[in-house]
Amino acid sequence: MTDTGTDPVTGTDPVTGTDPATDADPATDAAPRPLTVGGYAALAKDRLPAATWHYFQGGAGTESTVRANRAAYRQVRLRPRVLADVSRCDLSTTVLGDPIGAPLGVAPMAYHQLACADGEVATVRAAGGSGLRVPTIVSIFASRTFEDLAAEATGPLWLQLYWLHRRDVLRTVVRRAEAAGFRALVLTVDTPRLGRRLREVRHGFHLPPGIAARNLDGEVTGFLHDRQDGSSALARHADAFIDPSLSWSDLDWLREQTRLPLVLKGVLTAEDAARAAGLGIDGIVVSNHGGRQLDGSVATLDALPEVVAAVGGRCPVFLDGGIRHGTDVLKALALGARAVFVGRPVLWGLAADGEAGAREVLTLLRDELEDAMALAGRPSLAALGPELLARGPAAAAPNESYEDPDLRKGP
Ligand SMILES: Cc1cc2nc3c(=O)[nH]c(=O)nc-3n(C[C@H](O)[C@H](O)[C@H](O)COP(=O)(O)O)c2cc1C
Ligand SMILES: CCCCC(=O)C(=O)O
């Protein structure tokens, strides 16, 4: 490369790839607050042990689905309307009957204490913060207790479940969450076993001492702390404790345990969505687990329209995977998502600055969404529909310095 100056369009130094959004200010030596969600990835990578970073970032196999989730947003362009009086944009909505401040929330992710000492307590405080009040889906593998989280949360809490062989343990966690005031159950249906996550395998990923699945007793947490080179402790744990025989008929059992709404997470086809809606499921999360399960599966934004059509308004449809900008949220909402859930960026925020970092990530997405609604001439969520979008050849990769730098480089 002969040009060693700063790229006039992106502001990125083309040689070092340094990013004005995150680089330290030599005068104070303090890193300025990132201007985009991607900036938090760079901070998190600096702060986290390599094995943890790769556990967070990794996808299954070649990570083609991780990339596809992001690329799908680049294939959709926006058709802004003008003269629409956008002096006030209203982002508030409801999910499963609860009012929320913006149509987004935190996707379930195991072990937030890998990112910061307060773990999920920091997350739920951030999500409940002023102007947000958004839902958090708490993983069954949370590193803080449901009761601790309920004491701190001001936004709705939903409990994510894996289908454990030990149905008695499932029943107990459902009862505890219900008693603590959780508002819904989210059954993850894309994980009969763990995807082949090469980064976890390469790093012999296992939980460090002191971090554990606090809501599960020791009978179902084996292997998690055992290091074995060339194998992921999480995969060994999942093989031992997650029941791959889960099928449609099992949903009745779960229904009988609770009066909470039941959401299925990990649906990607019209066929499964229609069947779920026909069974009276209360919500569907279109998800490929952030590309961590079946490598090569369809991008969530691409799967969304067929799921929305198949459900035909019988229950809300949510989406996760690759949400990194307010315009990503806008595109998913325009294709019929009721709200979107955010995964890795919340962990980046937690790793960068605990509760404050997670709050900044969520607030950035909220503020960017508001900007996008105003500039698209759509001041209310009700005004969003597919006419906002145009499909075309993928736009050139955007200012990649503001994207997740690790995914840019590949596994
Ligand atoms: C570190 C990590 C842990 C995760 N743990 C869980 C989990 O315990 N349960 C679950 O249903 N999904 C889990 N997921 C998947 C997320 O809920 C979500 O589907 C995905 O991260 C969304 O994609 P994004 O990270 O690109 O936003 C996890 C994802 C990550 C990155
Ligand atoms: C056994 C599942 C671990 C959490 C998870 O779902 C993930 O890492 O993606």
XYZ file of C-alpha atoms and ligand atoms in Angstrom:
451
model
C 0.000 0.000 0.000
C 1.499 3.322 -1.009
C -1.049 5.625 0.577
C -0.096 5.977 4.195
C -2.456 8.844 5.005
C -5.752 8.636 6.744
C -8.584 7.446 4.532
C -10.522 10.618 3.682
C -13.862 8.863 3.782
C -13.612 6.547 6.753
C -11.041 8.367 8.836
C -9.250 5.058 9.273
C -5.514 4.763 9.013
C -5.159 2.256 6.166
C -1.810 0.931 7.368
C -2.389 0.385 11.054
C -6.153 0.129 10.887
C -6.302 2.411 13.912
C -9.681 3.800 14.572
C -10.310 7.373 15.658
C -13.435 6.166 17.436
C -11.451 4.143 19.949
C -7.817 5.163 19.901
C -6.365 6.741 22.984
C -6.086 10.499 23.106
C -2.343 11.114 23.525
C -3.068 14.192 25.662
C -4.912 12.252 28.365
C -3.967 8.678 27.447
C -7.599 7.782 28.073
C -9.518 6.019 25.327
C -12.457 8.165 24.232
C -15.899 6.659 24.524
C -16.509 4.582 21.385
C -18.861 6.125 18.861
C -20.220 2.837 17.602
C -20.928 -0.603 18.974
C -17.960 -1.999 17.050
C -15.659 0.253 19.054
C -16.568 -1.718 22.183
C -15.343 -4.900 20.510
C -11.865 -3.436 20.254
C -11.897 -2.455 23.935
C -13.221 -5.869 24.977
C -10.579 -7.703 23.002
C -7.871 -5.741 24.793
C -9.282 -6.523 28.216
C -10.279 -10.181 27.932
C -8.138 -13.329 28.119
C -7.775 -14.802 24.621
C -9.809 -17.934 25.423
C -12.753 -15.845 26.637
C -12.593 -13.495 23.665
C -12.662 -16.413 21.260
C -15.526 -18.079 23.152
C -17.538 -14.868 22.799
C -16.673 -14.178 19.182
C -16.590 -17.643 17.755
C -19.107 -19.295 15.509
C -19.407 -22.865 14.306
C -17.176 -24.305 11.591
C -16.031 -21.782 9.015
C -18.113 -19.049 10.665
C -19.917 -18.487 7.371
C -23.191 -17.926 9.193
C -21.611 -15.392 11.549
C -20.608 -13.417 8.458
C -23.900 -14.027 6.657
C -25.819 -12.479 9.539
C -23.923 -9.218 9.019
C -23.810 -9.377 5.215
C -27.600 -9.673 5.019
C -27.965 -6.121 6.333
C -25.729 -4.837 3.569
C -28.025 -6.297 0.917
C -30.934 -4.211 2.088
C -31.039 -0.455 1.459
C -33.427 2.101 2.900
C -36.075 4.119 1.016
C -36.490 7.254 3.138
C -39.644 9.356 2.915
C -39.496 13.124 3.370
C -41.698 15.919 4.768
C -42.965 13.535 7.434
C -42.771 15.672 10.639
C -40.195 13.768 12.606
C -39.994 16.272 15.460
C -40.861 13.443 17.810
C -39.944 9.786 17.291
C -41.612 7.233 19.532
C -39.596 4.069 20.183
C -41.724 2.700 22.973
C -43.662 -0.504 22.442
C -44.783 -3.611 24.305
C -43.466 -7.164 24.352
C -45.627 -10.007 25.655
C -47.791 -7.396 27.363
C -45.008 -5.436 29.062
C -44.150 -1.842 28.098
C -40.545 -1.291 26.977
C -38.651 1.858 26.030
C -37.211 0.649 22.722
C -37.777 -2.386 20.484
C -34.623 -4.196 21.533
C -33.327 -6.382 24.335
C -30.467 -8.574 25.524
C -30.176 -12.061 23.986
C -29.502 -14.929 26.388
C -25.803 -15.553 26.861
C -24.157 -17.846 29.352
C -21.779 -16.682 32.099
C -21.654 -12.871 31.936
C -19.097 -12.994 34.754
C -16.615 -13.992 32.063
C -16.987 -10.374 30.904
C -17.185 -8.502 34.215
C -17.283 -9.264 37.941
C -20.932 -8.293 38.485
C -21.997 -10.500 35.595
C -25.696 -10.535 34.751
C -26.477 -8.090 37.591
C -24.600 -5.435 35.592
C -26.510 -6.452 32.472
C -29.994 -6.209 33.948
C -29.166 -2.881 35.602
C -28.003 -1.563 32.226
C -31.053 -2.868 30.374
C -33.431 -1.387 32.924
C -31.735 2.015 32.821
C -33.372 5.306 32.049
C -34.697 5.674 28.533
C -34.197 1.985 27.878
C -36.194 -0.337 30.109
C -35.667 -3.210 27.706
C -35.982 -6.966 28.335
C -33.128 -9.267 29.252
C -33.329 -12.952 28.393
C -31.401 -14.626 31.203
C -29.562 -17.812 30.202
C -30.184 -20.973 32.207
C -26.371 -20.856 32.436
C -26.341 -17.436 34.107
C -23.483 -16.849 36.535
C -25.706 -14.895 38.992
C -28.844 -16.180 40.678
C -32.317 -15.425 39.358
C -33.164 -13.855 42.726
C -30.165 -11.483 42.572
C -31.186 -10.448 39.071
C -34.833 -9.938 39.942
C -33.789 -7.683 42.837
C -31.899 -5.374 40.456
C -33.953 -5.486 37.259
C -36.335 -2.732 36.217
C -36.914 -4.108 32.722
C -38.670 -7.445 32.081
C -36.700 -10.655 32.674
C -37.312 -13.753 30.570
C -35.700 -17.110 31.350
C -33.999 -19.066 28.573
C -34.033 -22.857 28.906
C -32.138 -25.711 27.369
C -33.903 -29.061 27.318
C -31.993 -30.865 30.077
C -32.300 -34.619 30.493
C -33.095 -33.799 34.109
C -36.682 -32.591 33.827
C -36.853 -32.213 37.613
C -34.072 -29.612 37.428
C -35.919 -27.801 34.636
C -39.086 -27.769 36.712
C -37.199 -26.279 39.667
C -35.592 -23.458 37.663
C -38.928 -22.607 36.046
C -40.616 -22.396 39.448
C -37.815 -20.284 40.881
C -37.857 -17.870 37.977
C -41.614 -17.603 38.112
C -41.490 -16.889 41.853
C -38.804 -14.251 41.278
C -41.087 -12.413 38.832
C -39.698 -13.486 35.459
C -42.176 -12.712 32.688
C -41.628 -15.423 30.046
C -39.811 -18.636 29.197
C -37.656 -18.916 26.092
C -36.889 -22.463 25.012
C -33.831 -22.667 22.772
C -34.542 -25.222 20.071
C -31.421 -24.997 17.893
C -29.066 -26.739 20.305
C -29.635 -30.507 20.527
C -25.846 -30.526 20.746
C -23.263 -27.752 20.561
C -22.060 -26.560 17.147
C -18.458 -27.293 16.242
C -16.824 -24.126 17.522
C -13.264 -24.349 16.429
C -12.040 -21.456 18.541
C -13.327 -23.155 21.716
C -11.668 -26.399 20.678
C -8.369 -24.742 19.870
C -8.276 -22.933 23.221
C -9.494 -25.932 25.234
C -12.191 -23.581 26.535
C -13.417 -24.250 30.077
C -14.804 -22.113 32.876
C -12.294 -20.502 35.202
C -12.667 -21.225 38.928
C -15.232 -18.975 40.584
C -17.554 -18.745 37.577
C -20.376 -21.262 37.439
C -23.962 -21.899 36.407
C -25.314 -20.537 39.715
C -28.913 -21.597 39.164
C -28.128 -25.266 38.579
C -26.943 -27.760 41.107
C -23.770 -29.744 40.647
C -25.595 -32.727 39.229
C -25.962 -31.010 35.860
C -22.815 -28.867 35.686
C -20.136 -31.493 35.144
C -17.176 -30.915 32.772
C -17.540 -27.109 32.741
C -14.328 -26.493 34.691
C -12.282 -29.371 33.282
C -9.621 -28.381 30.832
C -8.877 -30.829 28.059
C -6.619 -29.690 25.232
C -8.301 -29.918 21.860
C -11.824 -30.041 23.235
C -14.403 -27.593 24.529
C -15.660 -28.229 28.064
C -18.962 -26.620 27.034
C -19.436 -29.135 24.235
C -18.674 -32.035 26.587
C -21.082 -30.566 29.121
C -23.825 -30.153 26.498
C -23.342 -33.723 25.260
C -23.844 -35.008 28.789
C -26.724 -32.843 29.996
C -28.763 -31.519 27.045
C -31.404 -33.958 25.815
C -31.287 -34.136 21.991
C -34.580 -36.012 21.802
C -36.549 -32.747 22.264
C -39.489 -32.700 19.863
C -42.816 -30.921 19.384
C -44.711 -33.204 21.722
C -42.443 -32.206 24.650
C -43.738 -28.648 24.575
C -46.906 -29.807 26.351
C -44.854 -30.830 29.371
C -43.295 -27.377 29.599
C -46.685 -25.712 29.247
C -47.954 -27.765 32.169
C -45.187 -26.476 34.440
C -45.998 -22.796 34.128
C -48.449 -20.080 33.263
C -45.715 -17.908 31.765
C -45.755 -17.217 28.023
C -43.574 -19.645 26.061
C -41.263 -18.386 23.301
C -39.250 -20.630 20.946
C -35.754 -19.403 20.080
C -33.900 -20.703 17.040
C -36.611 -21.000 14.380
C -35.450 -20.270 10.803
C -38.140 -21.684 8.496
C -41.768 -21.071 7.574
C -42.531 -24.749 8.218
C -41.440 -24.677 11.856
C -42.886 -21.200 12.430
C -46.313 -22.268 11.142
C -46.265 -25.353 13.323
C -45.270 -23.353 16.410
C -47.951 -20.739 15.795
C -50.506 -23.483 15.245
C -49.613 -24.905 18.662
C -50.291 -21.549 20.287
C -46.675 -20.610 21.036
C -46.527 -17.063 22.441
C -43.503 -15.841 20.494
C -40.728 -16.886 18.114
C -37.128 -15.700 18.019
C -35.688 -16.036 14.523
C -32.142 -16.976 15.447
C -29.216 -19.067 14.296
C -27.562 -18.660 17.692
C -25.248 -15.977 16.311
C -23.801 -18.482 13.835
C -22.664 -20.747 16.680
C -24.756 -23.795 15.807
C -25.295 -24.980 12.189
C -22.583 -23.396 10.062
C -24.053 -22.494 6.687
C -27.545 -21.880 7.981
C -29.462 -18.952 6.589
C -28.887 -15.402 7.863
C -31.588 -14.361 10.294
C -32.599 -11.229 8.368
C -33.125 -13.429 5.292
C -35.209 -15.959 7.237
C -37.378 -13.314 8.873
C -39.879 -12.617 6.027
C -40.895 -16.264 5.590
C -41.323 -16.712 9.333
C -43.412 -13.534 9.620
C -45.589 -14.643 6.705
C -46.077 -18.143 8.117
C -46.996 -16.858 11.565
C -49.529 -14.463 10.059
C -49.799 -12.306 13.168
C -50.643 -15.200 15.519
C -47.693 -14.337 17.796
C -44.868 -11.776 17.863
C -41.739 -12.594 15.902
C -38.382 -11.461 17.277
C -34.925 -11.679 15.711
C -31.322 -11.855 16.842
C -27.966 -12.168 15.073
C -25.622 -9.497 13.793
C -27.427 -6.439 15.133
C -24.665 -3.821 15.381
C -26.283 -0.546 14.212
C -29.562 1.275 14.632
C -30.220 0.819 10.923
C -29.961 -2.968 11.416
C -32.743 -2.743 13.978
C -34.786 -0.592 11.608
C -34.439 -3.125 8.778
C -35.522 -6.038 10.978
C -38.519 -4.092 12.260
C -39.480 -3.160 8.697
C -39.512 -6.869 7.832
C -41.908 -7.600 10.663
C -39.846 -8.174 13.811
C -41.575 -6.892 16.934
C -38.196 -6.309 18.590
C -34.618 -7.513 18.193
C -32.191 -9.019 20.657
C -28.515 -8.161 20.892
C -25.866 -10.725 21.804
C -22.111 -10.195 21.638
C -22.182 -6.373 21.728
C -23.574 -6.505 25.277
C -20.650 -8.701 26.334
C -18.259 -6.234 24.689
C -19.821 -3.411 26.687
C -19.606 -5.412 29.917
C -15.970 -6.284 29.264
C -15.106 -2.687 28.375
C -16.765 -1.007 31.344
C -19.183 -3.252 33.246
C -22.702 -1.941 33.711
C -21.840 1.456 32.175
C -20.394 -0.201 29.077
C -23.427 -2.421 28.554
C -25.693 0.584 29.034
C -23.700 2.593 26.484
C -23.963 -0.200 23.914
C -27.727 -0.477 24.323
C -28.145 3.308 24.392
C -26.077 3.684 21.226
C -28.341 1.231 19.413
C -31.416 2.995 20.737
C -30.131 6.441 19.744
C -28.992 5.256 16.318
C -32.422 3.715 15.757
C -34.078 6.998 16.655
C -31.806 8.870 14.223
C -32.601 6.350 11.505
C -36.347 6.605 12.073
C -36.193 10.404 11.859
C -34.041 10.437 8.742
C -36.184 7.741 7.098
C -39.312 9.794 7.735
C -40.829 7.070 9.954
C -41.377 8.637 13.401
C -43.395 5.748 14.784
C -42.795 2.014 14.932
C -46.267 1.419 13.539
C -45.196 3.174 10.320
C -42.480 0.609 9.598
C -43.078 -1.875 6.806
C -41.326 -3.571 3.899
C -41.869 -0.533 1.632
C -39.038 1.058 3.637
C -36.598 -1.393 2.057
C -35.035 -1.983 -1.338
C -33.067 -5.113 -2.131
C -30.050 -4.843 -4.331
C -26.475 -5.931 -4.723
C -24.627 -5.890 -1.420
C -23.426 -2.441 -0.552
C -19.686 -2.101 -0.318
C -18.434 -3.048 3.107
C -19.001 -0.026 5.305
C -16.442 1.677 7.440
C -15.034 -1.580 8.673
C -13.042 0.077 11.399
C -16.332 0.489 13.197
C -17.221 -3.170 12.715
C -16.183 -6.028 14.923
C -12.459 -6.170 14.157
C -12.074 -9.808 15.044
C -14.752 -11.073 12.696
C -13.128 -8.963 9.987
C -9.908 -10.919 10.328
C -11.617 -14.311 10.442
C -11.104 -17.202 12.845
C -20.910 -16.056 24.442
C -22.299 -16.443 24.014
C -23.066 -17.250 24.831
C -24.360 -17.628 24.434
N -25.110 -18.359 25.294
C -26.381 -18.668 24.946
C -27.229 -19.346 25.875
O -26.837 -19.653 26.995
N -28.485 -19.633 25.454
C -28.958 -19.297 24.212
O -30.110 -19.594 23.887
N -28.192 -18.616 23.336
C -26.926 -18.282 23.684
N -26.164 -17.560 22.813
C -26.745 -17.075 21.527
C -27.401 -15.699 21.708
O -28.566 -15.769 22.482
C -27.810 -15.065 20.370
O -28.602 -15.978 19.637
C -26.642 -14.591 19.493
O -25.526 -14.222 20.270
C -27.111 -13.412 18.646
O -26.144 -13.024 17.754
P -25.133 -11.764 17.973
O -24.153 -12.196 19.010
O -24.527 -11.612 16.618
O -25.947 -10.566 18.390
C -24.876 -17.186 23.199
C -24.094 -16.359 22.374
C -22.826 -15.987 22.778
C -22.031 -15.075 21.879
C -24.018 -25.312 26.570
C -24.413 -24.010 25.956
C -23.490 -22.879 26.309
C -24.036 -21.516 26.009
C -24.322 -21.257 24.583
O -25.426 -21.442 24.132
C -23.343 -20.729 23.689
O -22.166 -20.649 24.051
O -23.697 -20.385 22.539
